[in-house]
Coordinates of C-alpha atoms in Angstrom, one line a residue:
M19 CA -47.7 8.7 -28.4
Q20 CA -46.5 5.2 -27.8
S21 CA -49.3 2.7 -27.1
Y22 CA -49.2 0.8 -23.9
Q23 CA -49.9 -2.4 -25.8
K24 CA -46.5 -2.0 -27.6
T25 CA -43.6 -3.7 -26.0
E26 CA -39.9 -3.9 -26.9
S27 CA -38.8 -5.9 -29.8
S28 CA -37.8 -9.5 -28.9
K29 CA -36.9 -10.8 -32.4
K30 CA -33.4 -11.7 -31.2
T31 CA -34.5 -13.0 -27.8
K32 CA -35.0 -16.6 -27.1
K33 CA -38.6 -17.4 -26.0
S34 CA -38.5 -18.7 -22.5
K35 CA -41.0 -20.1 -20.0
I36 CA -39.8 -20.7 -16.5
T37 CA -41.1 -24.0 -15.0
M38 CA -41.0 -25.1 -11.4
V39 CA -38.2 -27.6 -12.4
S40 CA -36.0 -24.9 -14.0
A41 CA -36.7 -22.6 -11.1
F42 CA -35.8 -25.4 -8.7
K43 CA -32.5 -26.0 -10.5
S44 CA -31.4 -22.3 -10.8
I45 CA -32.9 -20.8 -7.6
I46 CA -33.7 -23.4 -5.0
W47 CA -31.0 -26.1 -5.5
P48 CA -28.0 -23.7 -5.0
R49 CA -29.6 -22.8 -1.6
R50 CA -30.6 -26.3 -0.7
K51 CA -29.0 -26.3 2.7
L52 CA -31.1 -23.4 3.9
V53 CA -34.2 -24.8 2.2
F54 CA -33.6 -28.2 3.9
I55 CA -33.3 -26.5 7.3
G56 CA -36.6 -24.7 6.5
L57 CA -38.2 -28.0 5.6
I58 CA -37.0 -29.6 8.8
L59 CA -38.5 -26.7 10.8
I60 CA -41.8 -26.8 8.9
V61 CA -42.1 -30.5 9.6
F62 CA -41.6 -30.0 13.3
S63 CA -44.1 -27.1 13.2
R64 CA -46.7 -29.1 11.4
L65 CA -46.3 -32.2 13.6
A66 CA -46.6 -29.9 16.6
S67 CA -49.8 -28.4 15.2
L68 CA -51.4 -31.9 15.0
V69 CA -50.9 -32.6 18.8
L70 CA -54.1 -30.7 19.7
P71 CA -56.5 -32.5 17.5
W72 CA -54.8 -35.8 18.2
K73 CA -55.0 -35.5 22.0
T74 CA -58.6 -34.2 21.9
K75 CA -59.9 -37.7 21.5
V76 CA -57.9 -38.8 24.6
L77 CA -59.3 -35.8 26.6
L78 CA -62.9 -36.6 25.8
D79 CA -62.9 -40.4 25.7
D80 CA -60.3 -41.2 28.4
V81 CA -59.2 -38.4 30.7
I82 CA -62.6 -36.7 31.5
P83 CA -64.7 -39.9 31.9
N84 CA -62.0 -41.4 34.2
K85 CA -61.4 -38.1 36.1
D86 CA -57.7 -38.6 35.4
F87 CA -56.1 -35.4 36.8
D88 CA -52.6 -36.6 36.3
G89 CA -53.4 -37.4 32.7
L90 CA -55.0 -34.0 32.3
Y91 CA -51.9 -32.2 33.5
N92 CA -49.6 -34.3 31.3
L93 CA -51.9 -33.6 28.3
L94 CA -51.9 -29.8 29.0
F95 CA -48.1 -29.9 29.3
L96 CA -47.8 -31.7 26.0
V97 CA -50.1 -29.3 24.1
A98 CA -48.3 -26.2 25.6
G99 CA -45.0 -27.7 24.5
A100 CA -46.3 -28.2 21.0
I101 CA -47.6 -24.6 20.8
L102 CA -44.1 -23.4 22.0
I103 CA -42.5 -25.5 19.2
Q104 CA -44.8 -23.9 16.7
A105 CA -43.9 -20.4 17.8
V106 CA -40.2 -21.0 17.8
T107 CA -40.1 -22.7 14.4
S108 CA -42.3 -20.0 12.9
F109 CA -39.8 -17.3 14.1
L110 CA -36.8 -19.3 12.8
L111 CA -38.5 -19.8 9.4
T112 CA -39.0 -16.1 8.9
K113 CA -35.5 -15.4 10.2
I114 CA -33.8 -17.9 7.9
L115 CA -35.9 -18.1 4.7
S116 CA -37.7 -14.7 4.5
V117 CA -34.4 -12.9 5.0
Q118 CA -32.7 -15.2 2.4
A119 CA -35.5 -14.5 0.0
Q120 CA -35.0 -10.7 0.3
F121 CA -31.2 -11.2 -0.2
L122 CA -31.9 -13.2 -3.3
I123 CA -34.2 -10.4 -4.6
S124 CA -31.4 -7.9 -4.1
E125 CA -28.9 -10.2 -5.9
L126 CA -31.2 -10.7 -8.8
R127 CA -31.9 -7.0 -9.2
A128 CA -28.1 -6.4 -9.3
K129 CA -27.7 -9.2 -11.8
V130 CA -30.5 -7.9 -14.1
Q131 CA -29.3 -4.3 -13.9
K132 CA -25.7 -5.5 -14.8
K133 CA -27.2 -7.4 -17.8
V134 CA -29.3 -4.4 -18.9
L135 CA -26.2 -2.1 -18.9
S136 CA -24.3 -4.6 -21.0
L137 CA -26.9 -4.4 -23.8
P138 CA -26.4 -2.3 -27.0
I139 CA -27.5 1.2 -27.4
S140 CA -30.2 0.1 -29.9
F141 CA -32.0 -1.8 -27.1
F142 CA -32.3 1.4 -25.1
D143 CA -33.5 3.3 -28.2
N144 CA -36.4 0.9 -28.4
T145 CA -37.2 0.6 -24.7
K146 CA -38.5 3.1 -22.2
S147 CA -36.2 3.7 -19.2
G148 CA -39.2 3.6 -16.8
A149 CA -40.2 0.3 -18.2
L150 CA -36.7 -1.1 -17.5
V151 CA -36.9 0.3 -14.0
S152 CA -40.1 -1.6 -13.4
R153 CA -38.6 -4.8 -14.8
I154 CA -35.5 -4.6 -12.7
M155 CA -37.2 -3.7 -9.4
T156 CA -40.6 -5.5 -9.7
D157 CA -40.3 -8.6 -11.8
V158 CA -37.9 -10.3 -9.5
E159 CA -39.9 -9.8 -6.3
G160 CA -41.9 -13.0 -6.9
V161 CA -38.8 -15.2 -6.1
R162 CA -39.5 -14.6 -2.4
N163 CA -42.4 -17.1 -2.8
L164 CA -39.9 -19.7 -4.2
I165 CA -37.1 -19.5 -1.7
G166 CA -39.1 -17.9 1.1
T167 CA -42.0 -19.1 3.2
G168 CA -44.3 -19.6 0.2
L169 CA -42.6 -22.8 -1.1
V170 CA -42.0 -24.1 2.4
Q171 CA -45.6 -23.5 3.3
L172 CA -46.6 -25.4 0.2
V173 CA -44.5 -28.3 1.3
G174 CA -45.5 -28.0 4.9
G175 CA -49.2 -27.8 3.9
T176 CA -48.7 -31.0 1.9
I177 CA -47.1 -32.8 4.8
T178 CA -49.9 -31.6 7.2
A179 CA -52.6 -32.7 4.7
V180 CA -51.1 -36.1 4.2
I181 CA -50.6 -36.8 7.9
S182 CA -54.1 -35.5 8.6
L183 CA -55.5 -37.8 5.8
V184 CA -53.9 -40.9 7.4
L185 CA -55.3 -40.1 10.8
L186 CA -58.8 -39.4 9.3
V187 CA -58.7 -42.8 7.5
K188 CA -57.9 -44.4 10.9
I189 CA -60.9 -42.8 12.5
S190 CA -63.4 -43.3 9.7
L191 CA -62.7 -44.5 6.1
S192 CA -66.2 -43.8 4.8
M193 CA -66.2 -40.2 6.1
T194 CA -62.8 -39.6 4.7
L195 CA -63.8 -40.9 1.2
F196 CA -66.8 -38.7 1.3
V197 CA -64.6 -35.7 1.9
L198 CA -62.1 -36.5 -0.8
L199 CA -64.6 -36.2 -3.6
P200 CA -65.3 -32.4 -3.2
V201 CA -61.6 -31.8 -2.4
G202 CA -60.6 -33.5 -5.6
I203 CA -63.0 -31.4 -7.6
F204 CA -61.6 -28.3 -6.0
G205 CA -58.0 -29.3 -6.8
F206 CA -59.0 -29.8 -10.5
I207 CA -60.6 -26.3 -10.6
A208 CA -57.6 -24.7 -9.0
L209 CA -55.1 -26.2 -11.5
K210 CA -57.2 -25.0 -14.4
A211 CA -57.4 -21.5 -12.8
F212 CA -53.7 -21.3 -12.3
A213 CA -53.0 -22.2 -16.0
Y214 CA -55.4 -19.4 -16.9
I215 CA -53.9 -16.8 -14.5
R216 CA -50.2 -17.2 -15.4
P217 CA -50.4 -15.4 -18.8
I218 CA -52.5 -12.7 -17.2
F219 CA -49.8 -12.1 -14.6
K220 CA -47.2 -11.9 -17.4
V221 CA -49.2 -9.4 -19.4
R222 CA -49.7 -7.4 -16.1
G223 CA -45.9 -7.1 -15.8
K224 CA -45.7 -5.6 -19.3
I225 CA -48.5 -3.2 -18.8
N226 CA -47.1 -2.1 -15.4
A227 CA -43.7 -1.5 -17.0
E228 CA -45.3 0.6 -19.7
V229 CA -47.3 2.7 -17.2
T230 CA -44.3 3.2 -15.1
G231 CA -42.2 4.2 -18.1
R232 CA -44.8 6.8 -19.2
L233 CA -45.0 8.2 -15.7
T234 CA -41.2 8.5 -15.5
E235 CA -41.2 10.4 -18.8
T236 CA -44.0 12.6 -17.6
L237 CA -42.2 13.6 -14.4
A238 CA -38.9 14.2 -16.4
G239 CA -40.7 16.4 -18.9
V240 CA -42.9 18.3 -16.5
R241 CA -41.5 21.7 -17.7
V242 CA -42.5 20.9 -21.3
I243 CA -45.9 19.7 -20.1
K244 CA -46.6 22.9 -18.2
A245 CA -45.1 25.1 -21.0
F246 CA -47.7 23.7 -23.4
N247 CA -50.5 23.5 -20.9
A248 CA -50.7 19.7 -21.6
E249 CA -51.5 18.5 -18.1
E250 CA -55.0 17.2 -19.2
Q251 CA -53.5 15.4 -22.1
E252 CA -50.9 13.6 -19.9
N253 CA -53.6 12.8 -17.4
K254 CA -55.7 11.0 -20.1
V255 CA -52.7 9.0 -21.3
F256 CA -51.9 7.9 -17.7
E257 CA -55.6 7.1 -17.0
K258 CA -55.7 4.9 -20.1
G259 CA -52.6 3.0 -18.8
V260 CA -54.0 2.5 -15.3
D261 CA -57.3 1.4 -16.7
L262 CA -55.5 -1.3 -18.8
L263 CA -53.8 -2.4 -15.5
F264 CA -57.2 -2.5 -13.8
Q265 CA -58.7 -4.6 -16.5
N266 CA -55.9 -7.1 -16.2
V267 CA -56.2 -7.2 -12.4
K268 CA -60.0 -7.7 -12.8
K269 CA -59.3 -10.8 -14.9
S270 CA -57.0 -12.3 -12.3
L271 CA -59.4 -11.4 -9.5
T272 CA -62.2 -13.2 -11.3
A273 CA -60.1 -16.4 -11.5
T274 CA -58.9 -16.2 -7.9
S275 CA -62.4 -15.5 -6.7
L276 CA -63.6 -18.6 -8.6
I277 CA -61.1 -20.6 -6.6
T278 CA -62.2 -19.1 -3.3
S279 CA -65.9 -19.6 -4.1
A280 CA -65.3 -23.1 -5.2
S281 CA -63.4 -23.9 -2.0
T282 CA -66.1 -22.3 0.1
F283 CA -68.9 -24.3 -1.6
L284 CA -67.3 -27.7 -2.1
L285 CA -65.6 -27.7 1.3
G286 CA -68.8 -26.4 2.9
I287 CA -70.7 -29.4 1.4
A288 CA -68.0 -31.7 2.8
S289 CA -68.4 -30.2 6.3
T290 CA -72.2 -30.5 6.1
G291 CA -72.0 -34.1 5.0
I292 CA -69.5 -34.9 7.8
M293 CA -71.9 -33.3 10.3
G294 CA -74.7 -35.6 9.1
I295 CA -72.6 -38.8 8.7
G296 CA -70.8 -38.2 12.0
G297 CA -74.0 -37.5 13.9
Y298 CA -75.5 -40.7 12.5
K299 CA -72.5 -42.8 13.5
I300 CA -72.4 -41.4 17.0
M301 CA -76.1 -42.2 17.5
T302 CA -75.5 -45.7 16.2
G303 CA -72.5 -46.2 18.4
E304 CA -70.0 -46.5 15.5
L305 CA -68.2 -43.3 16.6
T306 CA -67.4 -41.8 19.9
T307 CA -67.8 -38.1 20.7
G308 CA -64.0 -37.8 20.9
D309 CA -63.6 -39.5 17.6
F310 CA -66.0 -37.1 15.9
L311 CA -64.4 -34.0 17.4
S312 CA -60.9 -35.3 16.6
F313 CA -62.1 -36.0 13.0
T314 CA -63.6 -32.5 12.7
L315 CA -60.4 -30.8 13.9
L316 CA -58.2 -33.0 11.7
L317 CA -60.4 -32.3 8.8
G318 CA -59.8 -28.6 9.3
F319 CA -56.0 -29.3 9.4
M320 CA -56.3 -31.2 6.1
I321 CA -58.5 -28.7 4.3
A322 CA -56.8 -25.5 5.6
P323 CA -53.5 -26.3 3.9
I324 CA -55.3 -27.1 0.7
V325 CA -57.0 -23.7 0.7
Q326 CA -53.8 -22.1 1.7
M327 CA -52.0 -24.0 -1.1
S328 CA -54.4 -22.4 -3.6
N329 CA -53.3 -19.0 -2.5
I330 CA -49.6 -20.0 -2.5
G331 CA -50.2 -21.5 -6.0
S332 CA -51.4 -18.1 -7.1
Q333 CA -48.3 -16.5 -5.7
L334 CA -46.0 -19.1 -7.3
T335 CA -47.7 -18.5 -10.6
E336 CA -47.1 -14.8 -10.3
A337 CA -43.5 -15.4 -9.4
L338 CA -42.9 -17.6 -12.4
A339 CA -44.6 -15.1 -14.7
G340 CA -42.2 -12.4 -13.4
L341 CA -39.2 -14.7 -13.8
D342 CA -40.3 -15.4 -17.4
R343 CA -39.9 -11.6 -18.2
T344 CA -36.6 -11.5 -16.3
E345 CA -35.4 -14.4 -18.3
E346 CA -36.3 -12.6 -21.5
L347 CA -33.9 -9.8 -20.5
M348 CA -31.2 -12.2 -19.4
N349 CA -31.3 -14.1 -22.7
K350 CA -30.5 -11.0 -24.7
Q351 CA -27.0 -10.8 -26.2
A352 CA -24.7 -8.4 -24.5
E353 CA -22.5 -6.2 -26.6
D354 CA -19.3 -8.0 -25.5
E355 CA -20.8 -11.4 -25.9
D356 CA -20.3 -11.2 -29.7
V357 CA -18.1 -14.2 -30.5
N358 CA -16.5 -12.1 -33.3
R359 CA -15.1 -9.5 -30.8
T360 CA -11.9 -11.2 -29.9
I361 CA -9.4 -8.3 -30.2
A362 CA -8.4 -6.6 -26.9
L363 CA -6.8 -3.2 -27.4
E364 CA -4.0 -2.7 -24.8
T365 CA -2.8 0.6 -26.2
L366 CA -4.4 2.9 -28.8
K367 CA -2.7 5.3 -31.3
G368 CA -6.0 6.6 -32.6
D369 CA -6.0 6.1 -36.4
L370 CA -9.7 5.9 -37.4
E371 CA -11.0 5.0 -40.8
F372 CA -14.4 4.4 -42.5
K373 CA -14.4 2.2 -45.6
D374 CA -17.7 2.3 -47.6
V375 CA -19.8 2.3 -44.4
S376 CA -23.6 2.2 -44.7
F377 CA -26.1 2.1 -41.9
A378 CA -29.9 1.7 -41.5
Y379 CA -32.0 2.0 -38.3
E380 CA -34.8 0.1 -40.2
E381 CA -34.5 -2.6 -42.8
N382 CA -34.0 -1.2 -46.3
K383 CA -33.9 2.4 -45.1
E384 CA -30.3 3.5 -45.1
V385 CA -29.5 6.8 -43.4
V386 CA -25.8 6.9 -44.4
H387 CA -24.4 5.5 -47.7
N388 CA -20.9 4.3 -48.5
I389 CA -19.1 6.7 -46.2
S390 CA -15.3 6.7 -46.5
F391 CA -12.8 8.9 -44.7
T392 CA -9.6 8.7 -42.7
A393 CA -9.0 10.4 -39.4
P394 CA -5.3 10.0 -38.6
S395 CA -4.2 10.0 -34.9
G396 CA -4.4 13.5 -33.4
S397 CA -6.4 15.0 -36.3
V398 CA -9.7 16.8 -36.1
V399 CA -12.5 15.8 -38.5
A400 CA -15.5 18.0 -38.6
L401 CA -19.0 16.9 -39.8
V402 CA -21.3 19.6 -41.0
G403 CA -24.6 19.6 -42.9
S404 CA -28.3 20.1 -42.5
S405 CA -30.4 18.4 -39.7
G406 CA -31.1 14.8 -40.5
S407 CA -28.2 14.5 -42.9
G408 CA -26.5 11.6 -40.9
K409 CA -23.9 13.5 -38.9
S410 CA -24.9 12.1 -35.5
T411 CA -25.2 8.6 -37.0
I412 CA -21.6 8.8 -38.2
A413 CA -20.6 10.0 -34.8
G414 CA -22.5 7.1 -33.2
L415 CA -20.7 4.6 -35.5
S416 CA -17.4 6.1 -34.5
A417 CA -18.2 5.6 -30.8
T418 CA -19.4 2.0 -31.4
F419 CA -22.9 3.0 -30.2
L420 CA -24.1 1.7 -33.6
N421 CA -22.7 -1.1 -35.9
P422 CA -22.5 -0.6 -39.7
K423 CA -24.8 -2.7 -41.9
S424 CA -22.0 -2.9 -44.5
G425 CA -18.5 -1.6 -44.9
T426 CA -15.7 -1.5 -42.3
I427 CA -14.6 0.8 -39.6
T428 CA -11.0 0.3 -38.4
I429 CA -9.1 1.6 -35.5
D430 CA -5.3 1.4 -35.8
N431 CA -5.9 -0.9 -38.8
Q432 CA -8.0 -3.3 -36.6
D433 CA -11.6 -4.0 -37.7
L434 CA -13.7 -2.3 -35.0
S435 CA -16.4 -5.0 -35.3
K436 CA -13.9 -7.5 -34.0
V437 CA -12.6 -5.4 -31.1
Q438 CA -13.8 -5.9 -27.6
L439 CA -15.9 -2.8 -26.9
S440 CA -14.7 -2.3 -23.3
S441 CA -11.1 -2.2 -24.5
F442 CA -12.0 0.4 -27.1
R443 CA -14.3 2.6 -25.0
K444 CA -11.8 3.0 -22.2
H445 CA -9.9 5.2 -24.8
L446 CA -13.1 7.1 -25.8
G447 CA -14.5 10.4 -24.6
V448 CA -17.9 11.8 -25.6
V449 CA -19.3 15.3 -25.1
L450 CA -22.9 15.6 -26.3
Q451 CA -25.2 18.6 -27.2
D452 CA -27.6 17.8 -24.4
E453 CA -25.0 16.4 -22.0
F454 CA -26.3 14.2 -19.2
L455 CA -25.3 15.0 -15.7
F456 CA -26.1 12.8 -12.7
E457 CA -27.8 14.1 -9.6
G458 CA -25.2 15.0 -7.0
T459 CA -22.4 17.5 -6.8
I460 CA -20.3 19.2 -9.6
K461 CA -17.2 17.4 -8.3
E462 CA -18.9 14.0 -8.4
N463 CA -20.0 14.5 -12.0
I464 CA -16.5 15.5 -13.1
L465 CA -14.9 12.6 -11.3
F466 CA -17.4 10.2 -12.9
P467 CA -15.0 8.5 -15.5
R468 CA -12.2 8.4 -12.9
P469 CA -13.5 8.3 -9.3
N470 CA -9.9 7.7 -8.0
A471 CA -8.3 10.6 -9.8
T472 CA -5.9 12.8 -7.8
E473 CA -6.8 16.2 -6.6
Q474 CA -4.2 17.6 -9.0
E475 CA -5.7 15.8 -12.0
L476 CA -9.2 17.1 -10.9
Q477 CA -7.9 20.7 -10.6
Q478 CA -6.2 20.5 -14.0
A479 CA -9.5 19.3 -15.6
I480 CA -11.7 22.0 -14.1
T481 CA -9.1 24.7 -14.9
A482 CA -8.9 23.6 -18.5
A483 CA -12.7 23.6 -18.9
Y484 CA -13.0 26.9 -17.0
V485 CA -15.4 25.4 -14.5
T486 CA -14.0 27.7 -11.8
E487 CA -15.4 30.7 -13.7
F488 CA -18.8 29.9 -12.2
T489 CA -18.2 27.5 -9.3
D490 CA -16.2 30.3 -7.5
R491 CA -19.5 32.2 -7.3
F492 CA -21.3 29.3 -5.6
E493 CA -21.2 29.0 -1.8
D494 CA -20.3 25.3 -1.8
G495 CA -18.0 25.5 -4.9
L496 CA -17.4 22.1 -6.4
D497 CA -19.6 20.5 -3.8
T498 CA -22.7 22.4 -5.0
L499 CA -25.7 20.0 -5.6
I500 CA -26.9 20.4 -9.2
G501 CA -30.3 18.6 -9.0
E502 CA -31.6 15.9 -11.4
R503 CA -29.9 16.1 -14.8
G504 CA -28.2 19.3 -13.6
V505 CA -31.4 21.3 -13.6
K506 CA -30.0 24.0 -11.3
L507 CA -27.2 24.9 -13.8
S508 CA -27.4 26.8 -17.1
G509 CA -26.7 25.1 -20.4
G510 CA -23.2 26.6 -20.7
Q511 CA -22.3 25.5 -17.1
R512 CA -23.5 22.0 -17.7
Q513 CA -21.5 21.9 -20.9
R514 CA -18.3 23.0 -19.2
I515 CA -18.7 20.3 -16.6
A516 CA -19.1 17.7 -19.4
I517 CA -15.9 18.9 -21.0
A518 CA -14.0 18.8 -17.7
R519 CA -15.3 15.2 -17.3
A520 CA -14.0 14.4 -20.8
I521 CA -10.6 16.0 -20.1
L522 CA -10.2 14.1 -16.8
A523 CA -11.0 10.8 -18.7
D524 CA -7.9 11.5 -20.8
P525 CA -9.2 9.6 -23.9
K526 CA -7.4 9.0 -27.2
I527 CA -10.6 9.5 -29.3
I528 CA -13.1 12.4 -28.7
I529 CA -16.6 12.7 -30.1
L530 CA -18.0 16.2 -29.8
D531 CA -21.6 16.4 -30.8
E532 CA -22.7 20.1 -30.9
A533 CA -20.5 20.6 -27.8
T534 CA -20.7 24.4 -28.0
S535 CA -24.3 24.8 -29.1
N536 CA -25.6 25.7 -25.6
L537 CA -23.0 28.4 -24.9
D538 CA -23.3 32.1 -24.9
T539 CA -20.6 34.1 -26.7
E540 CA -18.4 34.6 -23.6
S541 CA -18.6 31.0 -22.6
E542 CA -17.9 29.9 -26.2
V543 CA -14.6 31.8 -26.2
L544 CA -13.6 30.0 -23.0
I545 CA -14.8 26.6 -24.2
Q546 CA -13.0 27.0 -27.5
K547 CA -9.7 27.4 -25.5
S548 CA -10.5 24.3 -23.4
L549 CA -11.5 22.3 -26.5
A550 CA -8.2 23.1 -28.1
Q551 CA -6.5 21.5 -25.1
L552 CA -8.9 18.6 -25.0
T553 CA -8.4 17.7 -28.7
K554 CA -4.6 18.2 -28.7
D555 CA -2.9 14.9 -29.8
R556 CA -6.3 13.2 -29.8
T557 CA -8.4 11.9 -32.8
T558 CA -11.5 14.1 -32.8
I559 CA -14.8 13.7 -34.5
V560 CA -16.7 17.0 -34.1
I561 CA -20.3 17.9 -35.2
A562 CA -21.0 21.6 -35.3
H563 CA -23.7 23.8 -36.7
R564 CA -21.6 26.9 -35.8
L565 CA -19.1 26.7 -38.6
S566 CA -16.9 29.3 -37.0
T567 CA -15.9 26.8 -34.4
I568 CA -14.4 24.3 -36.8
R569 CA -12.2 26.6 -39.0
K570 CA -9.1 24.9 -37.8
A571 CA -10.3 21.4 -38.4
D572 CA -7.8 19.2 -40.3
Q573 CA -10.6 17.9 -42.5
I574 CA -14.3 19.0 -42.9
L575 CA -16.8 16.6 -44.3
V576 CA -20.1 18.1 -45.6
I577 CA -22.8 15.5 -45.1
E578 CA -26.0 15.7 -47.2
A579 CA -28.6 12.9 -47.4
G580 CA -26.3 10.4 -45.8
K581 CA -23.4 11.0 -48.2
I582 CA -20.2 13.0 -48.2
A583 CA -21.0 15.9 -50.6
E584 CA -17.7 17.7 -50.0
R585 CA -14.5 17.3 -48.1
G586 CA -11.4 19.5 -47.5
T587 CA -10.1 22.2 -45.1
H588 CA -12.0 25.4 -44.4
E589 CA -10.0 27.3 -46.9
E590 CA -10.3 24.7 -49.6
L591 CA -14.1 24.4 -49.2
I592 CA -14.5 28.2 -49.2
A593 CA -12.5 28.4 -52.4
S594 CA -14.6 25.8 -54.1
Q595 CA -17.8 27.8 -53.3
G596 CA -20.0 24.7 -52.9
R597 CA -22.4 23.7 -50.2
Y598 CA -20.0 24.5 -47.4
Y599 CA -19.5 28.0 -48.8
D600 CA -23.3 28.5 -48.9
L601 CA -23.7 27.4 -45.3
Y602 CA -20.8 29.5 -44.0
T603 CA -21.8 32.7 -45.8
Y604 CA -25.4 32.2 -44.8
Q605 CA -24.4 31.9 -41.1
G606 CA -22.2 35.0 -41.5
K607 CA -25.2 37.0 -42.5
I608 CA -27.2 36.0 -39.5

């Protein structure tokens, strides 16, 4: 079982920590026009919100004592207008910035997904698919607080607090200074808390990705779980993951509750002090009732944004932590970003050659050793041997899913390590033992490599792979929905769809990894005919445990312990009565 604490290797990843400055440059500045409009709107909104406390003094000290009805009507009209401005600007802020933030999230998700698909196969071998889903879908969500209302509210709150502070000083300098002491202490506590919270948020993203990854695996493997009565075991694994998530959330809640409690206590002390000082000043005639009420309201307008900014600060901290993890992915080197891959293959003949090729998944643990063979264009090279001997590794090297640790693989006399992968793989076709089918229809899966193929090309492919042998029995024919990973089809049916897909791709090089292993005898006869057509005039690397399926191969390589133990045609290897002879005669007895 993989521990939730383990995360993907990042040895080759640049360490990155997103700052507000870098986030501003990469996210906010390119959208500066919209952000500027948002700032203008927030300024109008905040100024409008100060009209009520500002005019309260006029109401109590001038309008009411003088019974100025005209002044009262004008004052009400002014306040109502200010409220209308607040309502309109609030709507426009949501319309402009919140929508733009969601658009940015969708853009970032697409960008991260594109980057992930560009990474080498080894990255996916070491990373859970569910964890990647979480990182693509969840980590980027925090940017809504950078480009959306979060950042604007931060700026707007600062503007409101500053203007309120100026007005408070004009009313009473001594009362304002008394307030600033607890406010300053609160600000210091909040900054320390945010520095503590950010790493917690970053770890939370990793834990959440691990839990999501395990859950994805559990749902995908539900048949295995039920077959082995392992529900309780999986429940415990998931419970462990969600408990780790809970412990992480508890830490952040403790820090945020400290901020909230500090604000309640310190700002409460400030309010209590103002009540005493203000009451004293009114009784001594230093302050009017209107001054005191206006001061109290303005104090609320100064303090509320500060408290709000603490919440926004928490959101921005979470956003930056998510962007840290996103940046880690974006900094990984894509397959085609290798500066050595400069050769673009326009056409391909298909001459494949291994020259002293060795490979190791882990340092100093080679799984294939000094492999050398030539597969001329149009020939069929079969790999046979016991499980774990290195056959699939050789096939993976041929498909450029893996890169040799030493030695050279050439295609048409070009070093494959210097060839742009996209230009090579457009000539490549792969049919695996456990072939992956996408949820959708049979037709959509066959058309996957060439969505724009003509109906004639499609029909040729399904005929060649004998797909109609079973689709004709389905009510919806080629439009039959096959379920997730083709769960509604038999193994043989899935395999024929995979072969039809490969035929439609019309590649120059074919990799067949146990392509007939899931077939019954009747299906195998049909597939052997279609494979003969598929491999015609194409360089083919085929792995097969059923040795009867490779008798016509141009060259058979017997792989044992990562080395070529024997090589030759079927007849030559039978005549030599070595390892291949033993395997063939053994299977003949079964």
